Tab-separated table of C-alpha atoms in Angstrom:
chain	number	residue	atom	x	y	z
A	907	MET	CA	10.914	-16.105	-6.064
A	908	ASP	CA	8.002	-13.822	-6.949
A	909	PRO	CA	5.644	-16.093	-8.960
A	910	ALA	CA	3.508	-13.272	-10.375
A	911	LEU	CA	6.550	-11.261	-11.489
A	912	GLU	CA	8.179	-14.342	-13.029
A	913	THR	CA	4.996	-15.167	-14.950
A	914	LEU	CA	4.333	-11.569	-16.018
A	915	THR	CA	7.630	-11.388	-17.892
A	916	LEU	CA	7.405	-14.814	-19.555
A	917	PRO	CA	5.600	-13.621	-22.719
A	918	ILE	CA	8.607	-11.382	-23.446
A	919	ALA	CA	11.238	-13.901	-22.299
A	920	GLU	CA	9.698	-16.645	-24.459
A	921	GLU	CA	9.178	-14.230	-27.383
A	922	ALA	CA	5.418	-14.619	-27.452
A	923	VAL	CA	5.618	-10.823	-27.309
A	924	VAL	CA	8.397	-9.338	-29.439
A	925	LEU	CA	9.480	-5.784	-28.668
A	926	SER	CA	11.647	-3.473	-30.706
A	927	SER	CA	14.997	-2.716	-29.075
A	928	PRO	CA	15.236	-0.456	-27.253
A	929	ALA	CA	11.555	-0.338	-26.330
A	930	ARG	CA	10.009	2.126	-23.889
A	931	ILE	CA	8.477	-0.048	-21.157
A	932	LEU	CA	6.362	1.085	-18.216
A	933	PHE	CA	5.836	-1.271	-15.263
A	934	LEU	CA	2.870	-0.315	-13.040
A	935	ARG	CA	2.782	-1.550	-9.428
A	936	ALA	CA	6.297	-2.748	-10.133
A	937	ARG	CA	8.231	-5.137	-7.933
A	938	ALA	CA	11.950	-5.862	-7.956
A	939	GLY	CA	13.298	-9.229	-8.981
A	940	GLN	CA	15.640	-11.092	-11.285
A	941	PRO	CA	13.276	-10.920	-14.308
A	942	LEU	CA	13.879	-7.164	-14.529
A	943	ASN	CA	17.502	-7.892	-15.415
A	944	ASP	CA	16.247	-9.101	-18.786
A	945	PHE	CA	15.117	-5.553	-19.646
A	946	GLY	CA	18.648	-4.152	-19.724
A	947	ASN	CA	18.439	-3.355	-23.449
A	948	HIS	CA	15.168	-1.458	-23.017
A	949	ASN	CA	14.188	1.844	-21.415
A	950	LEU	CA	12.324	0.669	-18.337
A	951	VAL	CA	10.403	2.999	-16.013
A	952	CYS	CA	8.776	1.570	-12.884
A	953	GLU	CA	5.848	3.118	-11.031
A	954	GLN	CA	5.415	2.152	-7.391
A	955	SER	CA	3.709	4.050	-4.547
A	956	PHE	CA	4.379	1.386	-1.861
A	957	ALA	CA	7.577	2.324	-0.050
A	958	PRO	CA	9.099	-1.148	0.600
A	959	ASP	CA	8.714	-2.084	-3.084
A	960	ARG	CA	9.962	1.374	-4.130
A	961	ASP	CA	13.050	0.905	-1.970
A	962	ALA	CA	13.751	-2.557	-3.407
A	963	LEU	CA	13.426	-1.234	-6.959
A	964	GLN	CA	15.785	1.647	-6.228
A	965	ARG	CA	18.333	-0.760	-4.762
A	966	SER	CA	18.161	-2.807	-7.971
A	967	GLY	CA	19.124	0.277	-9.970
A	968	VAL	CA	15.978	0.822	-12.040
A	969	THR	CA	14.177	4.142	-12.528
A	970	VAL	CA	11.177	4.301	-10.173
A	971	GLU	CA	8.574	7.036	-9.686
A	972	ALA	CA	5.542	7.314	-7.416
A	973	GLU	CA	3.374	8.387	-10.355
A	974	VAL	CA	4.492	8.415	-13.966
A	975	GLU	CA	3.069	11.262	-16.033
A	976	ASP	CA	4.473	10.227	-19.406
A	977	THR	CA	2.470	8.280	-22.013
A	978	GLY	CA	3.094	6.570	-25.358
A	979	PHE	CA	4.966	3.522	-24.067
A	980	ASP	CA	5.659	0.593	-26.403
A	981	ALA	CA	4.677	-1.855	-23.690
A	982	VAL	CA	3.020	-1.549	-20.298
A	983	LEU	CA	3.301	-4.267	-17.668
A	984	VAL	CA	1.035	-4.324	-14.621
A	985	LEU	CA	0.546	-6.439	-11.507
A	986	PRO	CA	-2.970	-5.316	-10.523
A	987	GLY	CA	-4.084	-5.090	-6.896
A	988	ARG	CA	-6.615	-7.472	-5.386
A	989	GLN	CA	-9.348	-4.873	-4.852
A	990	ARG	CA	-11.625	-5.115	-7.909
A	991	GLN	CA	-12.214	-1.409	-8.527
A	992	GLU	CA	-8.542	-0.558	-8.083
A	993	ALA	CA	-7.479	-3.431	-10.365
A	994	ARG	CA	-9.814	-2.323	-13.149
A	995	ALA	CA	-8.610	1.261	-12.805
A	996	GLN	CA	-5.013	0.026	-13.075
A	997	LEU	CA	-5.817	-1.888	-16.265
A	998	ALA	CA	-7.494	1.186	-17.741
A	999	ARG	CA	-4.532	3.357	-16.757
A	1000	ALA	CA	-2.169	0.861	-18.388
A	1001	VAL	CA	-4.192	1.140	-21.599
A	1002	ALA	CA	-4.055	4.935	-21.440
A	1003	LYS	CA	-0.261	4.871	-20.973
A	1004	CYS	CA	0.336	2.615	-23.984
A	1005	ARG	CA	0.859	3.891	-27.540
A	1006	ASP	CA	-1.509	2.855	-30.283
A	1007	GLY	CA	-0.291	-0.577	-31.376
A	1008	GLY	CA	1.649	-1.165	-28.156
A	1009	THR	CA	1.323	-4.198	-25.921
A	1010	LEU	CA	-0.234	-4.507	-22.462
A	1011	ILE	CA	0.736	-7.462	-20.262
A	1012	ALA	CA	-0.917	-8.149	-16.907
A	1013	CYS	CA	-0.627	-10.999	-14.437
A	1014	ALA	CA	-2.348	-12.249	-11.294
A	1015	PRO	CA	-2.142	-15.388	-9.153
A	1016	ASN	CA	-4.881	-17.933	-9.884
A	1017	SER	CA	-6.100	-17.553	-6.304
A	1018	GLU	CA	-6.343	-13.757	-6.601
A	1019	GLY	CA	-8.542	-13.202	-9.626
A	1020	ALA	CA	-6.541	-14.387	-12.641
A	1021	LYS	CA	-9.685	-15.504	-14.460
A	1022	THR	CA	-11.361	-12.148	-13.812
A	1023	LEU	CA	-8.224	-10.361	-14.974
A	1024	GLU	CA	-8.390	-12.166	-18.296
A	1025	SER	CA	-12.045	-11.300	-18.885
A	1026	ASP	CA	-11.512	-7.675	-17.795
A	1027	LEU	CA	-8.585	-7.149	-20.152
A	1028	ALA	CA	-10.516	-8.726	-23.008
A	1029	ALA	CA	-13.434	-6.392	-22.285
A	1030	LEU	CA	-11.113	-3.415	-22.781
A	1031	LEU	CA	-8.890	-4.605	-25.637
A	1032	GLY	CA	-10.765	-7.296	-27.504
A	1033	PRO	CA	-8.968	-10.628	-28.133
A	1034	VAL	CA	-6.141	-11.445	-25.696
A	1035	ASP	CA	-3.541	-14.198	-25.306
A	1036	LYS	CA	-2.615	-15.965	-22.091
A	1037	LEU	CA	-0.212	-18.384	-20.494
A	1038	SER	CA	-0.237	-20.051	-17.093
A	1039	LYS	CA	2.724	-20.924	-14.896
A	1040	ASN	CA	3.706	-20.728	-11.220
A	1041	LYS	CA	-0.023	-20.874	-10.306
A	1042	CYS	CA	-0.413	-17.505	-12.047
A	1043	ARG	CA	-1.833	-16.328	-15.352
A	1044	ALA	CA	-0.275	-13.766	-17.668
A	1045	VAL	CA	-2.664	-12.096	-20.115
A	1046	TRP	CA	-1.677	-9.763	-22.946
A	1047	GLY	CA	-3.016	-7.991	-25.979
A	1048	LEU	CA	-2.461	-5.155	-28.419
A	1049	VAL	CA	-3.724	-1.702	-27.502
A	1050	GLN	CA	-5.405	-0.606	-30.740
A	1051	LYS	CA	-7.515	2.500	-30.451
A	1052	ALA	CA	-9.929	1.296	-33.134
A	1053	ASN	CA	-10.742	-1.805	-31.059
A	1054	LEU	CA	-10.893	-0.235	-27.603
A	1055	ASP	CA	-14.141	0.012	-25.660
A	1056	GLN	CA	-13.755	3.742	-25.074
A	1057	ASP	CA	-16.802	4.061	-22.812
A	1058	LEU	CA	-15.591	1.231	-20.582
A	1059	LEU	CA	-12.083	2.707	-20.552
A	1060	ALA	CA	-13.410	6.086	-19.361
A	1061	GLU	CA	-15.592	4.387	-16.727
A	1062	TRP	CA	-12.756	2.264	-15.347
A	1063	LEU	CA	-10.278	5.134	-15.265
A	1064	GLU	CA	-12.513	6.740	-12.621
A	1065	LEU	CA	-13.025	3.643	-10.472
A	1066	ASP	CA	-10.279	4.443	-7.971
A	1067	ALA	CA	-10.856	8.200	-7.889
A	1068	VAL	CA	-10.735	10.008	-4.544
A	1069	ARG	CA	-14.270	10.359	-3.154
A	1070	PRO	CA	-16.159	11.201	0.060
A	1071	VAL	CA	-16.791	8.234	2.378
A	1072	LEU	CA	-18.484	7.710	5.729
A	1073	ASP	CA	-21.167	10.313	5.028
A	1074	GLY	CA	-18.566	12.793	3.857
A	1075	ALA	CA	-16.509	12.718	7.049
A	1076	TYR	CA	-13.426	11.522	5.155
A	1077	VAL	CA	-12.150	11.136	1.624
A	1078	SER	CA	-10.721	7.841	0.428
A	1079	ARG	CA	-10.283	5.637	-2.635
A	1080	PRO	CA	-10.401	1.922	-3.500
A	1081	GLY	CA	-7.222	-0.038	-2.921
A	1082	VAL	CA	-6.363	1.701	0.357
A	1083	PHE	CA	-6.744	-0.475	3.472
A	1084	ALA	CA	-10.361	-0.433	4.751
A	1085	TRP	CA	-10.937	2.295	2.196
A	1086	ASP	CA	-14.657	2.946	2.762
A	1087	ARG	CA	-15.047	2.118	6.460
A	1088	ILE	CA	-13.381	2.520	9.815
A	1089	ASP	CA	-11.420	-0.641	10.503
A	1090	PRO	CA	-12.778	-2.153	13.760
A	1091	ALA	CA	-9.282	-2.607	15.157
A	1092	SER	CA	-8.481	1.067	14.629
A	1093	ARG	CA	-11.806	2.011	16.176
A	1094	LEU	CA	-11.060	-0.112	19.254
A	1095	LEU	CA	-7.632	1.479	19.631
A	1096	ALA	CA	-9.063	4.996	19.297
A	1097	ASP	CA	-11.705	4.230	21.923
A	1098	ASN	CA	-9.028	3.094	24.382
A	1099	LEU	CA	-6.557	5.937	23.974
A	1100	PRO	CA	-6.270	8.347	26.913
A	1101	LEU	CA	-7.660	11.838	26.419
A	1102	ASP	CA	-4.597	13.523	27.911
A	1103	LEU	CA	-2.036	12.654	25.247
A	1104	LYS	CA	0.343	15.556	24.726
A	1105	GLY	CA	3.508	16.660	23.013
A	1106	ARG	CA	4.815	15.131	19.811
A	1107	GLY	CA	3.194	11.956	18.540
A	1108	ALA	CA	3.444	9.564	15.597
A	1109	ASP	CA	1.009	7.255	13.838
A	1110	LEU	CA	2.673	4.208	12.283
A	1111	GLY	CA	0.779	2.872	9.283
A	1112	ALA	CA	-1.514	5.886	9.263
A	1113	GLY	CA	-3.741	4.809	6.371
A	1114	PHE	CA	-6.162	7.549	5.368
A	1115	GLY	CA	-5.702	9.301	8.710
A	1116	PHE	CA	-8.433	7.994	11.028
A	1117	LEU	CA	-6.245	7.365	14.097
A	1118	SER	CA	-4.298	10.610	13.792
A	1119	ARG	CA	-7.518	12.568	13.469
A	1120	ALA	CA	-8.988	10.791	16.490
A	1121	VAL	CA	-5.915	11.741	18.543
A	1122	LEU	CA	-6.031	15.379	17.444
A	1123	GLU	CA	-9.785	15.689	18.009
A	1124	ARG	CA	-9.677	14.211	21.525
A	1125	SER	CA	-6.361	15.456	22.948
A	1126	ALA	CA	-5.987	19.223	22.718
A	1127	ASN	CA	-2.425	19.214	24.102
A	1128	VAL	CA	-0.969	17.213	21.236
A	1129	ALA	CA	1.285	19.707	19.450
A	1130	ALA	CA	2.472	17.643	16.512
A	1131	MET	CA	1.789	14.397	14.656
A	1132	ASP	CA	4.023	12.594	12.194
A	1133	LEU	CA	2.082	10.196	9.979
A	1134	TYR	CA	4.171	7.284	8.693
A	1135	GLU	CA	2.651	5.392	5.794
A	1136	ALA	CA	4.178	3.043	3.221
A	1137	GLU	CA	1.435	3.634	0.638
A	1138	LYS	CA	1.672	7.134	-0.800
A	1139	ARG	CA	-1.912	6.979	-2.083
A	1140	ALA	CA	-3.094	6.583	1.521
A	1141	LEU	CA	-0.759	9.282	2.831
A	1142	ASP	CA	-2.115	11.789	0.316
A	1143	LEU	CA	-5.637	11.022	1.571
A	1144	ALA	CA	-4.563	11.456	5.188
A	1145	SER	CA	-3.275	14.912	4.348
A	1146	GLU	CA	-6.721	15.855	3.042
A	1147	ASN	CA	-8.480	14.271	6.013
A	1148	LEU	CA	-6.391	16.300	8.480
A	1149	ALA	CA	-6.809	19.594	6.622
A	1150	ALA	CA	-8.793	21.114	9.525
A	1151	PHE	CA	-5.688	20.924	11.754
A	1152	LYS	CA	-3.212	22.488	9.353
A	1153	GLY	CA	-1.874	25.743	10.742
A	1154	LYS	CA	-3.003	24.708	14.248
A	1155	LYS	CA	-0.775	21.652	14.732
A	1156	THR	CA	2.543	20.588	13.235
A	1157	LEU	CA	1.716	17.783	10.814
A	1158	ASN	CA	4.157	15.765	8.718
A	1159	GLY	CA	3.413	12.967	6.300
A	1160	ILE	CA	6.339	10.562	5.981
A	1161	TRP	CA	6.255	8.137	3.048
A	1162	SER	CA	8.481	5.352	4.292
A	1163	ASP	CA	8.893	1.781	5.444
A	1164	VAL	CA	8.396	2.062	9.201
A	1165	THR	CA	10.552	-0.994	9.878
A	1166	LYS	CA	13.587	0.963	8.656
A	1167	GLY	CA	13.311	3.360	11.614
A	1168	LEU	CA	11.648	6.592	12.735
A	1169	GLU	CA	12.734	10.208	12.993
A	1170	GLY	CA	11.632	10.856	16.624
A	1171	PRO	CA	11.965	11.303	19.458
A	1172	TYR	CA	8.245	11.044	20.226
A	1173	ASP	CA	6.261	11.393	23.433
A	1174	PHE	CA	3.750	8.795	22.244
A	1175	ILE	CA	3.110	6.566	19.251
A	1176	VAL	CA	-0.109	4.908	18.078
A	1177	SER	CA	-0.338	2.111	15.548
A	1178	ASN	CA	-2.541	-0.477	13.881
A	1179	PRO	CA	0.277	-2.365	12.131
A	1180	PRO	CA	-0.401	-4.280	8.918
A	1181	PHE	CA	-0.258	-8.040	9.376
A	1182	HIS	CA	0.028	-8.935	5.707
A	1183	GLN	CA	1.622	-7.359	2.657
A	1184	THR	CA	1.787	-8.878	-0.834
A	1185	GLY	CA	-0.306	-12.024	-0.517
A	1186	LYS	CA	-2.844	-13.055	2.086
A	1187	ALA	CA	-0.703	-14.880	4.663
A	1188	ASP	CA	-0.353	-13.368	8.131
A	1189	ARG	CA	2.968	-11.574	8.572
A	1190	ALA	CA	3.766	-11.181	12.271
A	1191	ASP	CA	7.260	-9.980	11.320
A	1192	VAL	CA	5.842	-6.733	9.899
A	1193	GLY	CA	4.157	-5.858	13.201
A	1194	GLN	CA	7.262	-6.898	15.111
A	1195	GLY	CA	9.235	-4.477	12.950
A	1196	PHE	CA	6.747	-1.736	13.844
A	1197	ILE	CA	7.198	-2.513	17.555
A	1198	ARG	CA	10.979	-2.292	17.369
A	1199	ALA	CA	10.787	0.924	15.350
A	1200	ALA	CA	8.409	2.424	17.921
A	1201	ALA	CA	10.773	1.546	20.758
A	1202	GLY	CA	13.618	3.235	18.900
A	1203	GLY	CA	11.569	6.333	18.091
A	1204	LEU	CA	10.187	7.086	21.565
A	1205	ARG	CA	11.871	9.265	24.131
A	1206	PRO	CA	12.688	7.592	27.478
A	1207	GLY	CA	9.373	7.178	29.315
A	1208	GLY	CA	7.398	7.489	26.066
A	1209	VAL	CA	4.314	5.340	25.481
A	1210	PHE	CA	3.330	3.086	22.573
A	1211	TYR	CA	-0.308	2.156	21.980
A	1212	MET	CA	-1.052	-0.567	19.447
A	1213	VAL	CA	-3.897	-2.815	18.334
A	1214	ALA	CA	-3.551	-6.248	16.778
A	1215	ASN	CA	-5.445	-9.409	15.972
A	1216	ARG	CA	-5.687	-11.391	19.184
A	1217	HIS	CA	-3.774	-14.403	17.802
A	1218	LEU	CA	-0.682	-12.500	16.681
A	1219	PRO	CA	2.319	-13.050	18.998
A	1220	TYR	CA	3.413	-9.505	19.761
A	1221	GLU	CA	3.703	-9.549	23.553
A	1222	HIS	CA	7.094	-11.266	23.542
A	1223	THR	CA	8.586	-8.638	21.219
A	1224	LEU	CA	7.029	-5.825	23.253
A	1225	LYS	CA	8.528	-7.175	26.475
A	1226	GLU	CA	11.945	-7.395	24.825
A	1227	VAL	CA	12.108	-3.695	23.982
A	1228	PHE	CA	9.807	-1.975	26.501
A	1229	ALA	CA	9.954	-1.717	30.283
A	1230	SER	CA	6.273	-2.532	30.838
A	1231	VAL	CA	3.417	-3.946	28.755
A	1232	ASP	CA	-0.285	-3.917	29.623
A	1233	MET	CA	-3.435	-5.004	27.810
A	1234	LEU	CA	-6.054	-2.233	27.709
A	1235	ALA	CA	-8.775	-4.115	25.816
A	1236	ASP	CA	-9.559	-7.547	24.394
A	1237	GLU	CA	-12.712	-7.722	22.328
A	1238	GLY	CA	-14.011	-8.521	18.871
A	1239	GLY	CA	-10.927	-10.585	18.053
A	1240	TYR	CA	-8.557	-7.679	18.731
A	1241	LYS	CA	-6.291	-6.645	21.604
A	1242	VAL	CA	-5.118	-3.148	22.539
A	1243	LEU	CA	-1.685	-3.039	24.146
A	1244	LYS	CA	0.144	-0.247	25.965
A	1245	ALA	CA	3.923	-0.329	26.288
A	1246	VAL	CA	6.129	2.138	28.154
A	1247	LYS	CA	9.782	2.747	27.336
A	1248	ALA	CA	12.129	2.714	30.295
A	1249	LYS	CA	13.222	6.128	31.513
A	1250	GLY	CA	16.761	4.814	31.324
A	1251	GLY	CA	16.195	4.420	27.590
A	1252	ARG	CA	15.549	0.690	27.111
């Protein structure tokens, strides 16, 4: 069960919100689940830039796009992200996608800003309704141009815009992992990579491109890098942040769920795997999926370099699929691990 998705759709299911049939419905940051089956009589379009959720939506048979250009929807549903600037930008974008007189419905878990969501939506729309269930809060209101705070709408639409960060060394945007800083785990991994990497490499969970750029700046004999990233918004940033290497190196951005496998074969792979996805709980299984994908994507004798929170149990998985595993660093709560694939192919 997806509590936020279940709660988001309740106002429609319980007829607190009544839509004409068929209604044009847009679902931003959409996730797949049984409640979407109730929209069979409507024209539903889902927007999702996170590859695992995109894949699940496609399997369920709904229309899904990375970025929907159309406007004038009768209803817009949104599950905002946890990052405050990104969430406000998503609410503003939902307003902009809705027709005058249409309905906007948003939902968040109580532990992830539901109260703030309610006040933010009211600031944009005016009076809103709400219901609480599944430890979540759904909030909805009519999008009426005469009642909108147009200045606030314009301000919030720009909150997640691409911008220079780190004294202009990179571009990034709110909502992307460690969007305005270098994650200390990635920094530790970069500092412990050898300077003689060469051949074809891959970066799993590339984010806005810090690790790939560190590899290319320090190892002149690297000929190609494939950047795997589930979040298309981050992958687009990485492309900008590696612009200096275009035409000099072979660079490919691959918008995919790493755990489903790699293209390969690679001479080396670097990775700072995510340890949580939707929700805040640690997810060792995601990193374990990255490890198995790396083992499958390396050539015999290829090397995998990864960083992880010290407490996450990755060594056992590494030893299952690699011939040798060594710790290169252990500091600041993080560990850097090096694993070599057997020349016989294991």
